[in-house]
Coordinates of C-alpha atoms and ligand atoms in Angstrom, one line a residue:
X1 CA -20.2 -15.5 -17.7
X2 CA -18.5 -13.8 -20.6
X3 CA -15.7 -15.1 -22.8
X4 CA -12.3 -15.3 -21.2
X5 CA -11.3 -11.9 -22.8
X6 CA -14.5 -10.2 -21.6
X7 CA -14.0 -11.6 -18.1
X8 CA -10.4 -10.4 -18.0
X9 CA -11.2 -6.9 -19.3
X10 CA -13.7 -6.2 -16.6
X11 CA -11.2 -6.9 -13.8
X12 CA -9.2 -4.4 -11.8
X13 CA -6.6 -5.7 -9.4
X14 CA -5.0 -3.3 -7.0
X15 CA -3.7 -2.7 -3.5
X16 CA -4.2 0.2 -1.1
X17 CA -0.9 1.2 0.6
X18 CA -0.2 3.8 3.3
X19 CA 1.8 4.6 6.3
X20 CA 0.1 3.0 9.3
X21 CA -2.8 5.1 10.6
X22 CA -3.2 7.1 7.5
X23 CA -6.6 5.5 6.9
X24 CA -6.1 2.4 4.7
X25 CA -8.4 0.2 6.7
X26 CA -11.1 2.9 6.8
X27 CA -10.8 3.5 3.1
X28 CA -10.9 -0.2 2.4
X29 CA -14.1 -0.6 4.4
X30 CA -15.7 2.3 2.6
X31 CA -14.9 0.8 -0.8
X32 CA -16.4 -2.5 0.3
X33 CA -19.5 -0.7 1.5
X34 CA -19.9 0.9 -1.9
X35 CA -19.3 -2.4 -3.5
X36 CA -22.0 -4.0 -1.4
X37 CA -19.4 -6.5 -0.1
X38 CA -20.2 -5.5 3.5
X39 CA -23.3 -4.0 5.0
X40 CA -22.2 -2.5 8.3
X41 CA -22.6 1.2 7.7
X42 CA -21.8 2.5 11.1
X43 CA -18.3 3.6 10.2
X44 CA -16.8 4.0 13.6
X45 CA -18.1 0.7 14.8
X46 CA -17.3 -1.3 11.7
X47 CA -13.8 0.1 11.8
X48 CA -13.4 -1.8 15.0
X49 CA -14.9 -4.9 13.4
X50 CA -12.5 -4.6 10.5
X51 CA -9.5 -4.3 12.8
X52 CA -10.3 -7.2 15.0
X53 CA -12.0 -9.6 12.6
X54 CA -12.6 -8.8 8.9
X55 CA -9.5 -9.0 6.8
X56 CA -7.6 -10.7 9.7
X57 CA -7.5 -14.4 9.7
X58 CA -4.4 -15.5 11.4
X59 CA -4.0 -16.4 15.0
X60 CA -0.9 -14.2 15.5
X61 CA -2.9 -11.3 14.3
X62 CA -5.6 -11.8 16.9
X63 CA -2.9 -12.1 19.5
X64 CA -1.1 -8.9 18.5
X65 CA -4.0 -7.0 17.0
X66 CA -2.1 -6.1 13.9
X67 CA -2.6 -7.3 10.4
X68 CA 0.0 -9.8 9.2
X69 CA -2.1 -11.5 6.6
X70 CA -2.6 -10.3 3.1
X71 CA -6.0 -11.3 1.9
X72 CA -8.0 -10.5 -1.1
X73 CA -11.4 -8.7 -1.2
X74 CA -13.5 -9.1 -4.2
X75 CA -16.5 -7.0 -5.1
X76 CA -18.5 -6.0 -8.1
X77 CA -19.2 -2.4 -9.0
X78 CA -20.9 -1.2 -12.2
X79 CA -20.2 -4.4 -14.0
X80 CA -16.5 -4.5 -13.1
X81 CA -14.9 -6.9 -10.8
X82 CA -12.6 -5.3 -8.2
X83 CA -9.9 -7.4 -6.6
X84 CA -8.5 -5.5 -3.7
X85 CA -5.4 -7.0 -2.3
X86 CA -5.0 -6.1 1.4
X87 CA -1.6 -5.3 2.7
X88 CA -0.4 -5.6 6.3
X89 CA -0.7 -2.4 8.3
X90 CA 2.3 -3.0 10.4
X91 CA 5.6 -1.7 9.1
X92 CA 7.5 -4.9 10.2
X93 CA 5.6 -6.8 7.6
X94 CA 6.5 -4.4 4.8
X95 CA 8.1 -7.2 2.8
X96 CA 4.7 -8.8 2.5
X97 CA 3.4 -5.6 1.1
X98 CA 6.3 -5.3 -1.3
X99 CA 5.5 -8.7 -2.7
X100 CA 1.8 -8.0 -2.9
X101 CA 2.8 -5.0 -5.1
X102 CA 4.2 -7.5 -7.6
X103 CA 0.8 -9.0 -8.0
X104 CA -1.3 -5.9 -8.6
X105 CA -1.8 -3.8 -11.7
X106 CA -2.2 -0.5 -9.8
X107 CA -2.2 1.1 -6.4
X108 CA -4.1 3.6 -4.4
X109 CA -1.8 5.4 -2.0
X110 CA -3.4 6.9 1.1
X111 CA -1.7 9.9 2.7
X112 CA -2.7 11.6 5.9
X113 CA -3.4 15.3 5.3
X114 CA -1.9 16.2 8.7
X115 CA 1.2 14.1 8.6
X116 CA 1.9 14.3 4.9
X117 CA 4.3 11.8 3.2
X118 CA 5.7 9.5 5.9
X119 CA 8.7 7.2 5.7
X120 CA 6.8 4.0 4.9
X121 CA 5.0 5.7 2.1
X122 CA 8.3 6.6 0.5
X123 CA 9.6 3.1 0.6
X124 CA 6.4 1.6 -0.8
X125 CA 6.4 4.1 -3.6
X126 CA 10.0 3.1 -4.5
X127 CA 8.7 -0.4 -5.0
X128 CA 5.9 0.9 -7.2
X129 CA 8.4 2.9 -9.2
X130 CA 10.4 -0.2 -9.9
X131 CA 7.6 -1.6 -12.0
X132 CA 6.1 1.7 -13.1
X133 CA 2.8 0.7 -11.3
X134 CA 0.1 3.4 -11.9
X135 CA -0.7 5.2 -8.6
X136 CA -3.7 7.2 -7.5
X137 CA -3.2 9.3 -4.4
X138 CA -6.0 9.8 -1.9
X139 CA -5.3 12.6 0.6
X140 CA -7.3 11.5 3.6
X141 CA -8.5 13.2 6.8
X142 CA -9.4 16.5 5.2
X143 CA -11.8 17.0 8.1
X144 CA -8.7 17.6 10.3
X145 CA -6.6 20.8 10.4
X146 CA -4.1 19.4 8.0
X147 CA -1.9 21.0 5.4
X148 CA -2.8 23.2 2.6
X149 CA -3.6 21.4 -0.7
X150 CA -0.7 22.9 -2.6
X151 CA 1.7 22.1 0.1
X152 CA 0.7 18.5 0.0
X153 CA 1.0 18.4 -3.8
X154 CA 4.6 19.8 -3.5
X155 CA 5.5 17.3 -0.8
X156 CA 4.1 14.4 -2.9
X157 CA 6.2 15.4 -5.9
X158 CA 9.4 16.0 -4.0
X159 CA 9.2 12.9 -1.7
X160 CA 7.7 10.4 -4.1
X161 CA 9.6 11.3 -7.3
X162 CA 6.5 11.3 -9.4
X163 CA 4.5 14.1 -11.0
X164 CA 1.1 14.6 -9.5
X165 CA -2.0 16.3 -10.6
X166 CA -5.1 17.1 -8.6
X167 CA -8.4 15.7 -10.0
X168 CA -10.4 17.0 -7.0
X169 CA -9.7 20.1 -4.9
X170 CA -10.5 20.6 -1.2
X171 CA -12.5 23.6 -0.1
X172 CA -10.9 24.6 3.1
X173 CA -10.1 21.9 5.7
X174 CA -10.6 20.9 9.3
X175 CA -13.7 22.4 11.0
X176 CA -14.4 24.6 8.0
X177 CA -14.0 21.8 5.5
X178 CA -16.7 22.4 2.9
X179 CA -16.2 19.7 0.4
X180 CA -14.3 19.1 -2.8
X181 CA -14.6 20.6 -6.3
X182 CA -14.2 17.9 -8.9
X183 CA -11.9 19.4 -11.5
X184 CA -12.6 16.8 -14.1
X185 CA -16.3 17.3 -14.3
X186 CA -16.7 20.7 -12.7
X187 CA -19.0 19.7 -10.0
X188 CA -19.1 20.5 -6.4
X189 CA -19.4 17.8 -3.8
X190 CA -20.5 19.3 -0.5
X191 CA -19.4 17.9 2.7
X192 CA -21.6 16.8 5.5
X193 CA -20.0 15.0 8.4
X194 CA -21.9 11.9 8.5
X195 CA -20.5 8.6 9.5
X196 CA -23.5 6.4 8.9
X197 CA -24.6 7.2 5.4
X198 CA -23.1 7.5 2.0
X199 CA -25.3 10.3 0.7
X200 CA -23.5 13.3 -0.7
X201 CA -24.8 16.5 -2.2
X202 CA -23.5 17.0 -5.6
X203 CA -23.9 20.4 -7.4
X204 CA -23.0 21.0 -11.0
X205 CA -21.1 24.3 -11.4
X206 CA -19.9 24.7 -14.9
X207 CA -18.8 28.3 -14.2
X208 CA -17.2 29.1 -10.9
X209 CA -18.0 32.8 -11.3
X210 CA -21.7 31.8 -10.8
X211 CA -22.9 33.6 -7.6
X212 CA -24.6 30.3 -6.6
X213 CA -21.1 29.3 -5.4
X214 CA -21.1 32.1 -2.9
X215 CA -24.5 31.0 -1.6
X216 CA -23.2 27.4 -1.2
X217 CA -19.8 27.9 0.3
X218 CA -19.8 31.6 1.4
X219 CA -16.4 33.0 2.2
X220 CA -14.6 30.1 0.6
X221 CA -16.0 30.7 -2.9
X222 CA -13.3 33.2 -3.8
X223 CA -10.5 31.0 -2.4
X224 CA -11.8 28.2 -4.6
X225 CA -11.9 30.4 -7.7
X226 CA -8.3 31.5 -7.1
X227 CA -7.1 28.0 -6.4
X228 CA -8.8 26.6 -9.5
X229 CA -7.4 29.4 -11.7
X230 CA -3.9 28.5 -10.4
X231 CA -4.4 24.8 -11.0
X232 CA -5.7 25.5 -14.5
X233 CA -2.6 27.6 -15.2
X234 CA -0.1 25.0 -13.8
X235 CA -1.5 21.7 -15.1
X236 CA -2.3 20.5 -18.6
X237 CA -5.5 18.6 -19.0
X238 CA -5.2 15.2 -17.3
X239 CA -3.7 12.5 -19.6
X240 CA -4.7 9.0 -18.7
X241 CA -1.9 7.4 -20.6
X242 CA 0.7 9.2 -18.5
X243 CA -1.0 7.8 -15.4
X244 CA -1.0 4.3 -17.0
X245 CA 2.7 4.6 -17.7
X246 CA 3.3 5.4 -14.0
X247 CA 4.5 8.9 -14.8
X248 CA 1.7 10.9 -13.3
X249 CA -0.4 10.3 -10.2
X250 CA -3.8 11.8 -10.0
X251 CA -4.7 13.1 -6.5
X252 CA -8.0 13.1 -4.7
X253 CA -8.9 14.7 -1.5
X254 CA -11.4 13.5 1.1
X255 CA -12.2 11.9 4.4
X256 CA -12.5 8.2 4.4
X257 CA -14.0 8.1 7.9
X258 CA -16.8 10.4 6.8
X259 CA -17.4 8.6 3.5
X260 CA -16.3 11.7 1.8
X261 CA -14.6 11.8 -1.6
X262 CA -14.5 8.0 -1.6
X263 CA -17.2 7.4 -4.3
X264 CA -15.5 9.7 -6.8
X265 CA -12.2 8.1 -6.1
X266 CA -13.7 4.6 -6.7
X267 CA -15.5 5.7 -9.8
X268 CA -12.5 7.5 -11.4
X269 CA -10.4 4.5 -10.4
X270 CA -12.7 2.2 -12.2
X271 CA -12.7 4.4 -15.2
X272 CA -9.0 4.8 -15.6
X273 CA -7.2 2.1 -13.7
X274 CA -5.5 -0.6 -15.8
X275 CA -7.1 -4.0 -16.5
X276 CA -4.8 -7.0 -16.0
X277 CA -1.5 -6.3 -17.6
X278 CA 1.1 -8.5 -19.5
X279 CA 3.9 -10.0 -17.5
X280 CA 7.5 -10.8 -18.2
X281 CA 8.7 -14.4 -17.8
X282 CA 12.1 -15.8 -18.4
X283 CA 10.9 -17.1 -21.9
X284 CA 8.6 -14.4 -23.2
X285 CA 6.0 -11.8 -22.3
X286 CA 2.7 -13.4 -21.2
X287 CA -0.5 -11.6 -22.3
X288 CA -3.5 -12.0 -19.9
X289 CA -5.9 -12.9 -22.7
X290 CA -3.8 -15.8 -23.9
X291 CA -6.0 -18.9 -23.8
X292 CA -3.7 -21.0 -21.7
X293 CA -3.6 -20.5 -17.9
X294 CA -0.4 -19.3 -16.1
X295 CA 0.2 -17.7 -12.7
X296 CA 2.7 -17.2 -10.0
X297 CA 2.8 -17.4 -6.2
X298 CA 3.5 -14.1 -4.5
X299 CA 2.6 -14.9 -0.9
X300 CA 2.4 -17.9 1.3
X301 CA 0.3 -17.7 4.4
X302 CA 1.0 -20.2 7.1
X303 CA -1.5 -20.9 9.8
X304 CA 0.4 -21.0 13.0
X305 CA -2.4 -22.6 14.9
X306 CA -0.9 -26.1 15.6
X307 CA -4.3 -27.7 15.1
X308 CA -4.6 -26.3 11.6
X309 CA -1.2 -26.5 10.0
X310 CA -2.4 -25.6 6.6
X311 CA -0.6 -23.2 4.4
X312 CA -2.2 -21.2 1.6
X313 CA -0.2 -20.1 -1.4
X314 CA -1.6 -16.9 -3.0
X315 CA -1.5 -17.2 -6.8
X316 CA -1.9 -14.4 -9.1
X317 CA -3.5 -15.6 -12.4
X318 CA -1.5 -14.0 -15.2
X319 CA -3.2 -15.5 -18.3
X320 CA -6.2 -17.4 -19.3
X321 CA -8.5 -19.3 -16.9
X322 CA -7.7 -21.2 -13.9
X323 CA -10.0 -24.2 -13.1
X324 CA -10.6 -26.2 -10.1
X325 CA -9.4 -29.9 -10.2
X326 CA -7.5 -29.4 -13.4
X327 CA -3.8 -30.5 -13.6
X328 CA -1.3 -27.7 -13.9
X329 CA 2.4 -27.8 -14.2
X330 CA 4.5 -26.6 -11.2
X331 CA 7.4 -25.5 -13.3
X332 CA 10.2 -25.5 -10.7
X333 CA 9.4 -29.0 -9.5
X334 CA 8.4 -30.1 -13.0
X335 CA 5.3 -31.9 -11.6
X336 CA 1.6 -31.8 -12.2
X337 CA -0.7 -30.8 -9.5
X338 CA -4.5 -30.3 -9.3
X339 CA -6.3 -28.2 -6.7
X340 CA -9.6 -29.5 -5.4
X341 CA -10.3 -26.6 -3.1
X342 CA -9.0 -23.3 -4.5
X343 CA -10.3 -20.4 -2.5
X344 CA -11.2 -16.8 -2.8
X345 CA -11.4 -14.6 0.3
X346 CA -13.8 -12.1 1.5
X347 CA -12.7 -10.6 4.8
X348 CA -12.3 -13.6 7.1
X349 CA -14.6 -15.8 5.0
X350 CA -13.1 -18.2 2.5
X351 CA -15.1 -19.8 -0.3
X352 CA -14.2 -22.4 -2.9
X353 CA -14.2 -21.2 -6.4
X354 CA -14.6 -23.2 -9.7
X355 CA -12.6 -20.9 -11.9
X356 CA -10.6 -17.7 -11.9
X357 CA -9.4 -15.4 -14.7
X358 CA -6.2 -13.4 -15.3
X359 CA -6.1 -10.6 -12.7
X360 CA -7.7 -12.8 -10.0
X361 CA -5.9 -14.1 -7.0
X362 CA -6.6 -17.7 -5.9
X363 CA -5.6 -19.3 -2.6
X364 CA -4.2 -22.8 -3.0
X365 CA -3.9 -25.2 0.0
X366 CA -0.3 -26.3 0.1
X367 CA 1.6 -28.8 2.1
X368 CA 5.0 -27.3 1.4
X369 CA 5.3 -27.5 -2.4
X370 CA 5.3 -23.8 -3.0
X371 CA 7.7 -21.1 -2.5
X372 CA 7.5 -17.4 -3.4
X373 CA 7.9 -16.9 -7.1
X374 CA 6.8 -20.4 -8.2
X375 CA 5.0 -20.5 -11.5
X376 CA 2.1 -22.8 -12.6
X377 CA 1.2 -23.2 -16.2
X378 CA -0.7 -25.5 -18.6
X379 CA 2.6 -27.1 -19.6
X380 CA 4.9 -24.5 -20.8
X381 CA 8.2 -24.3 -18.9
X382 CA 8.5 -20.7 -18.0
X383 CA 9.0 -18.8 -14.8
X384 CA 7.6 -15.3 -14.1
X385 CA 10.0 -12.6 -13.3
X386 CA 9.5 -9.5 -11.1
X387 CA 9.0 -11.2 -7.8
X388 CA 12.3 -10.2 -6.2
X389 CA 13.6 -10.4 -2.6
X390 CA 14.2 -6.9 -1.2
X391 CA 17.2 -6.0 0.9
X392 CA 16.4 -6.6 4.5
X393 CA 17.2 -3.9 7.1
X394 CA 17.7 -5.8 10.3
X395 CA 20.2 -8.7 10.6
X396 CA 20.7 -11.3 13.3
X397 CA 22.7 -14.4 13.5
X398 CA 20.7 -17.5 14.1
X399 CA 22.2 -19.6 16.9
X400 CA 21.0 -23.1 17.6
X401 CA 20.2 -23.7 21.3
X402 CA 19.6 -27.4 21.0
X403 CA 22.3 -29.3 19.2
X404 CA 20.0 -32.4 19.0
X405 CA 17.6 -30.4 16.9
X406 CA 20.0 -29.0 14.3
X407 CA 18.2 -30.7 11.4
X408 CA 14.8 -29.4 12.5
X409 CA 16.3 -25.9 12.8
X410 CA 17.7 -26.1 9.3
X411 CA 14.5 -27.4 7.8
X412 CA 12.4 -24.8 9.7
X413 CA 14.5 -21.8 8.7
X414 CA 14.6 -23.0 5.1
X415 CA 10.8 -23.4 5.0
X416 CA 10.1 -20.2 6.8
X417 CA 12.3 -18.2 4.4
X418 CA 10.6 -19.9 1.4
X419 CA 7.4 -18.6 2.7
X420 CA 8.9 -15.2 2.8
X421 CA 8.9 -14.6 6.5
X422 CA 12.5 -13.6 6.4
X423 CA 15.6 -14.1 4.3
X424 CA 18.6 -16.2 5.3
X425 CA 22.1 -15.8 4.2
X426 CA 24.9 -18.3 4.7
X427 CA 28.4 -17.5 5.7
X428 CA 31.4 -19.8 5.5
X429 CA 33.4 -21.0 7.3
X430 CA 31.2 -22.4 10.0
X431 CA 27.9 -22.4 8.1
X432 CA 26.7 -19.3 10.0
X433 CA 23.2 -18.3 9.3
X434 CA 22.4 -14.6 9.1
X435 CA 18.7 -13.9 9.1
X436 CA 17.5 -10.6 7.6
X437 CA 14.1 -9.0 7.9
X438 CA 12.5 -5.6 7.6
X439 CA 11.1 -5.6 11.1
X440 CA 11.9 -6.8 14.6
X441 CA 8.5 -8.6 14.9
X442 CA 9.6 -11.2 12.4
X443 CA 12.3 -12.5 14.7
X444 CA 9.6 -13.2 17.3
X445 CA 7.5 -14.9 14.7
X446 CA 10.4 -17.1 13.6
X447 CA 11.3 -17.9 17.2
X448 CA 7.7 -18.9 17.9
X449 CA 7.3 -20.9 14.8
X450 CA 10.6 -22.7 14.9
X451 CA 9.7 -23.9 18.4
X452 CA 6.1 -24.7 17.8
X453 CA 6.2 -26.1 14.3
X454 CA 9.7 -27.7 14.2
X455 CA 10.5 -28.3 17.8
X456 CA 13.7 -26.3 17.4
X457 CA 15.1 -23.7 19.8
X458 CA 17.2 -20.8 18.8
X459 CA 18.4 -17.4 19.9
X460 CA 19.2 -14.4 17.7
X461 CA 22.3 -12.4 18.1
X462 CA 22.0 -8.8 16.8
X463 CA 24.4 -7.7 14.0
X464 CA 24.8 -4.0 13.3
X465 CA 24.7 -4.3 9.5
X466 CA 23.1 -1.7 7.3
X467 CA 21.9 -3.4 4.1
X468 CA 22.4 -6.5 2.0
X469 CA 23.3 -5.9 -1.6
X470 CA 23.6 -8.6 -4.3
X471 CA 26.9 -8.0 -6.1
X472 CA 27.7 -8.7 -9.7
X473 CA 30.5 -7.6 -12.0
X474 CA 31.4 -8.1 -15.6
X475 CA 35.0 -8.3 -14.4
X476 CA 35.2 -11.6 -12.6
X477 CA 38.7 -11.0 -11.2
X478 CA 37.5 -7.7 -9.6
X479 CA 34.5 -9.6 -8.0
X480 CA 36.8 -12.2 -6.6
X481 CA 39.2 -9.6 -5.3
X482 CA 36.3 -7.8 -3.6
X483 CA 35.0 -11.1 -2.1
X484 CA 38.5 -11.9 -0.8
X485 CA 39.1 -8.5 0.8
X486 CA 35.6 -8.1 2.2
X487 CA 35.3 -11.8 3.3
X488 CA 33.8 -10.9 6.7
X489 CA 30.9 -9.2 5.0
X490 CA 30.3 -11.6 2.2
X491 CA 27.5 -14.1 2.4
X492 CA 25.5 -16.2 0.0
X493 CA 21.8 -16.2 -0.4
X494 CA 19.7 -19.4 -0.7
X495 CA 20.4 -19.6 -4.4
X496 CA 24.1 -19.3 -3.7
X497 CA 24.4 -15.8 -5.1
X498 CA 27.0 -13.4 -3.6
X499 CA 25.7 -10.8 -1.2
X500 CA 27.7 -8.0 0.4
X501 CA 26.3 -7.0 3.8
X502 CA 27.3 -3.4 4.2
X503 CA 28.1 -2.3 7.7
X504 CA 26.9 1.3 7.1
X505 CA 25.8 3.6 4.4
X506 CA 29.2 5.3 4.5
X507 CA 31.0 2.0 3.9
X508 CA 28.6 1.1 1.1
X509 CA 29.3 4.4 -0.6
X510 CA 33.0 4.0 -0.2
X511 CA 33.0 0.5 -1.6
X512 CA 31.0 1.7 -4.6
X513 CA 33.7 4.3 -5.2
X514 CA 36.6 1.9 -4.7
X515 CA 35.0 -0.8 -6.9
X516 CA 33.4 1.0 -9.9
X517 CA 33.3 -2.4 -11.8
X518 CA 31.0 -3.9 -9.3
X519 CA 27.2 -3.4 -9.3
X520 CA 25.4 -3.4 -5.9
X521 CA 21.8 -4.4 -6.3
X522 CA 19.1 -3.8 -3.6
X523 CA 16.8 -6.5 -4.8
X524 CA 17.6 -10.0 -5.7
X525 CA 16.4 -9.7 -9.3
X526 CA 18.7 -7.8 -11.7
Ligands
LIG1 P1 -4.6 2.3 8.7 O1 -5.4 1.1 8.3 O2 -3.9 3.0 7.6 O3 -3.6 2.0 9.8 O4 -5.5 3.4 9.3 P2 -7.0 3.2 9.9 O5 -8.0 3.2 8.8 O6 -7.1 2.2 10.9 O7 -7.2 4.7 10.5 C1 -6.4 5.2 11.5 C2 -7.1 6.1 12.4 O8 -7.5 7.3 11.6 C3 -8.4 5.6 12.9 O9 -8.6 6.1 14.2 C4 -9.5 6.1 11.9 O10 -10.8 6.2 12.5 C5 -8.9 7.5 11.6 N1 -9.4 8.0 10.3 C6 -9.5 7.4 9.2 N2 -10.0 8.2 8.2 C7 -10.2 9.4 8.8 C8 -10.7 10.6 8.4 O11 -11.0 10.8 7.2 N3 -10.7 11.6 9.3 C9 -10.3 11.5 10.6 N4 -10.4 12.5 11.4 N5 -9.8 10.3 11.0 C10 -9.8 9.3 10.2 P3 -8.4 5.3 15.5 O12 -8.7 6.3 16.6 O13 -7.0 4.7 15.5 O14 -9.4 4.2 15.4 P4 -11.0 4.2 15.5 O15 -11.2 4.1 17.0 O16 -11.5 5.4 14.9 O17 -11.3 2.9 14.9

């Protein structure tokens, strides 16, 4: 065990994000293999294990076969501690992913070489852009007849609004995929389709004009020479600080399923990815190496199995050292709590930990004291910023089906929204409740949980709204006028802030034009 500073400086906390099916699970599994965190090397088979058991620990997930839980996978590699925060694969749980992104210091984005940049990827990247999170792109499935490397780079730049720069370059693709040329150390990594071992053949080629290249990759040698010449003329040497500022995303090519290109991705990631970063609070900026502990809750995981009604609050440690059984201040409630069984996660296994350092994620058993964004400290009254609610995309009115259970319904929906399952907006007169989510599936989850956990019955009535925007203005009279005229579409969030529910993009654009003094925010933090 090193000093607090040494411990923090050897940590890398990140998430892998992708559009479903691009290969996030497969890549995660390969990284864990390299890290020695799992031993099952049969890629195809262990993929299945990953999908059905490892990294899934919630009943609903087993029922539906999709990942709704965000767990944390910890492994050591070359003296560094890697904290990989898993994100749900299903798009309906995107908000979970958005929140997880508030707890990481960097991101690896997986893109399918055949499908290119897909819708979900664009949205996830928008969230990364909000905090300038450094991103590394892994273009996966190069063993398929995907797109040309330059086409993919173009698409990444145009659709993700970030500059990209290849650090490795594919040699052909699909059936004729030969491997990648590592631009940063001028070596050739030759591809051998092999799902069961990690061995790769690496050849140092300092000068691409060397005829040995023709022996190794035959007809593709000249293509590679031309491509690299073009890359050298287009790109300046790679600058790590631009990556760290979130301005430039280095790009790697490979095939996760075949263990190809993963090791260089991991090693480069460990070399350049940021260590735990400072965070804004409402009082001051908190540096990770500060002696005193602080952290915030970014996710709450409820076990919907009625026999195990426990909730786990996931806390990102932001500074200092967290210790088991020590009293910490829950700032919002202004109360001291200690945690006898803080846990860390490895796939579906949980284990109790004694201590955790800035950058780590700890699971805290919770009986309902936490909500998303809550801060724990060693006494200082501060709240971390940057854990916003995002505008939902599907809206339904919650209608009570059992008047005798109105209280249970109220309590249930309030608690579920504090866990982040959905957002609820209130409309007067009549105390109507409009529930907003990013996916249809959440309504099923809410329905199920309200009934099983709170004994309340409800139905949802679909509303054809487009987006919820928090509205503010420096001109109070203008804001009041807008609220009066648009009364039917004005609601309040749980904190009582004004929200405009726009019926359509067209209407939203029009209101923005008509009310230039108003600001329309797409996240709850502004
Ligand atoms: P996800 O978590 O992003 O949703 O993707 P996942 O890893 O589950 O991968 C989606 C599918 O793509 C899987 O196939 C997986 O095997 C395949 N895949 C991942 N990496 C590569 C690659 O480098 N090349 C090719 N050709 N395929 C890849 P599946 O048929 O859905 O599942 P499985 O039966 O293979 O487990």
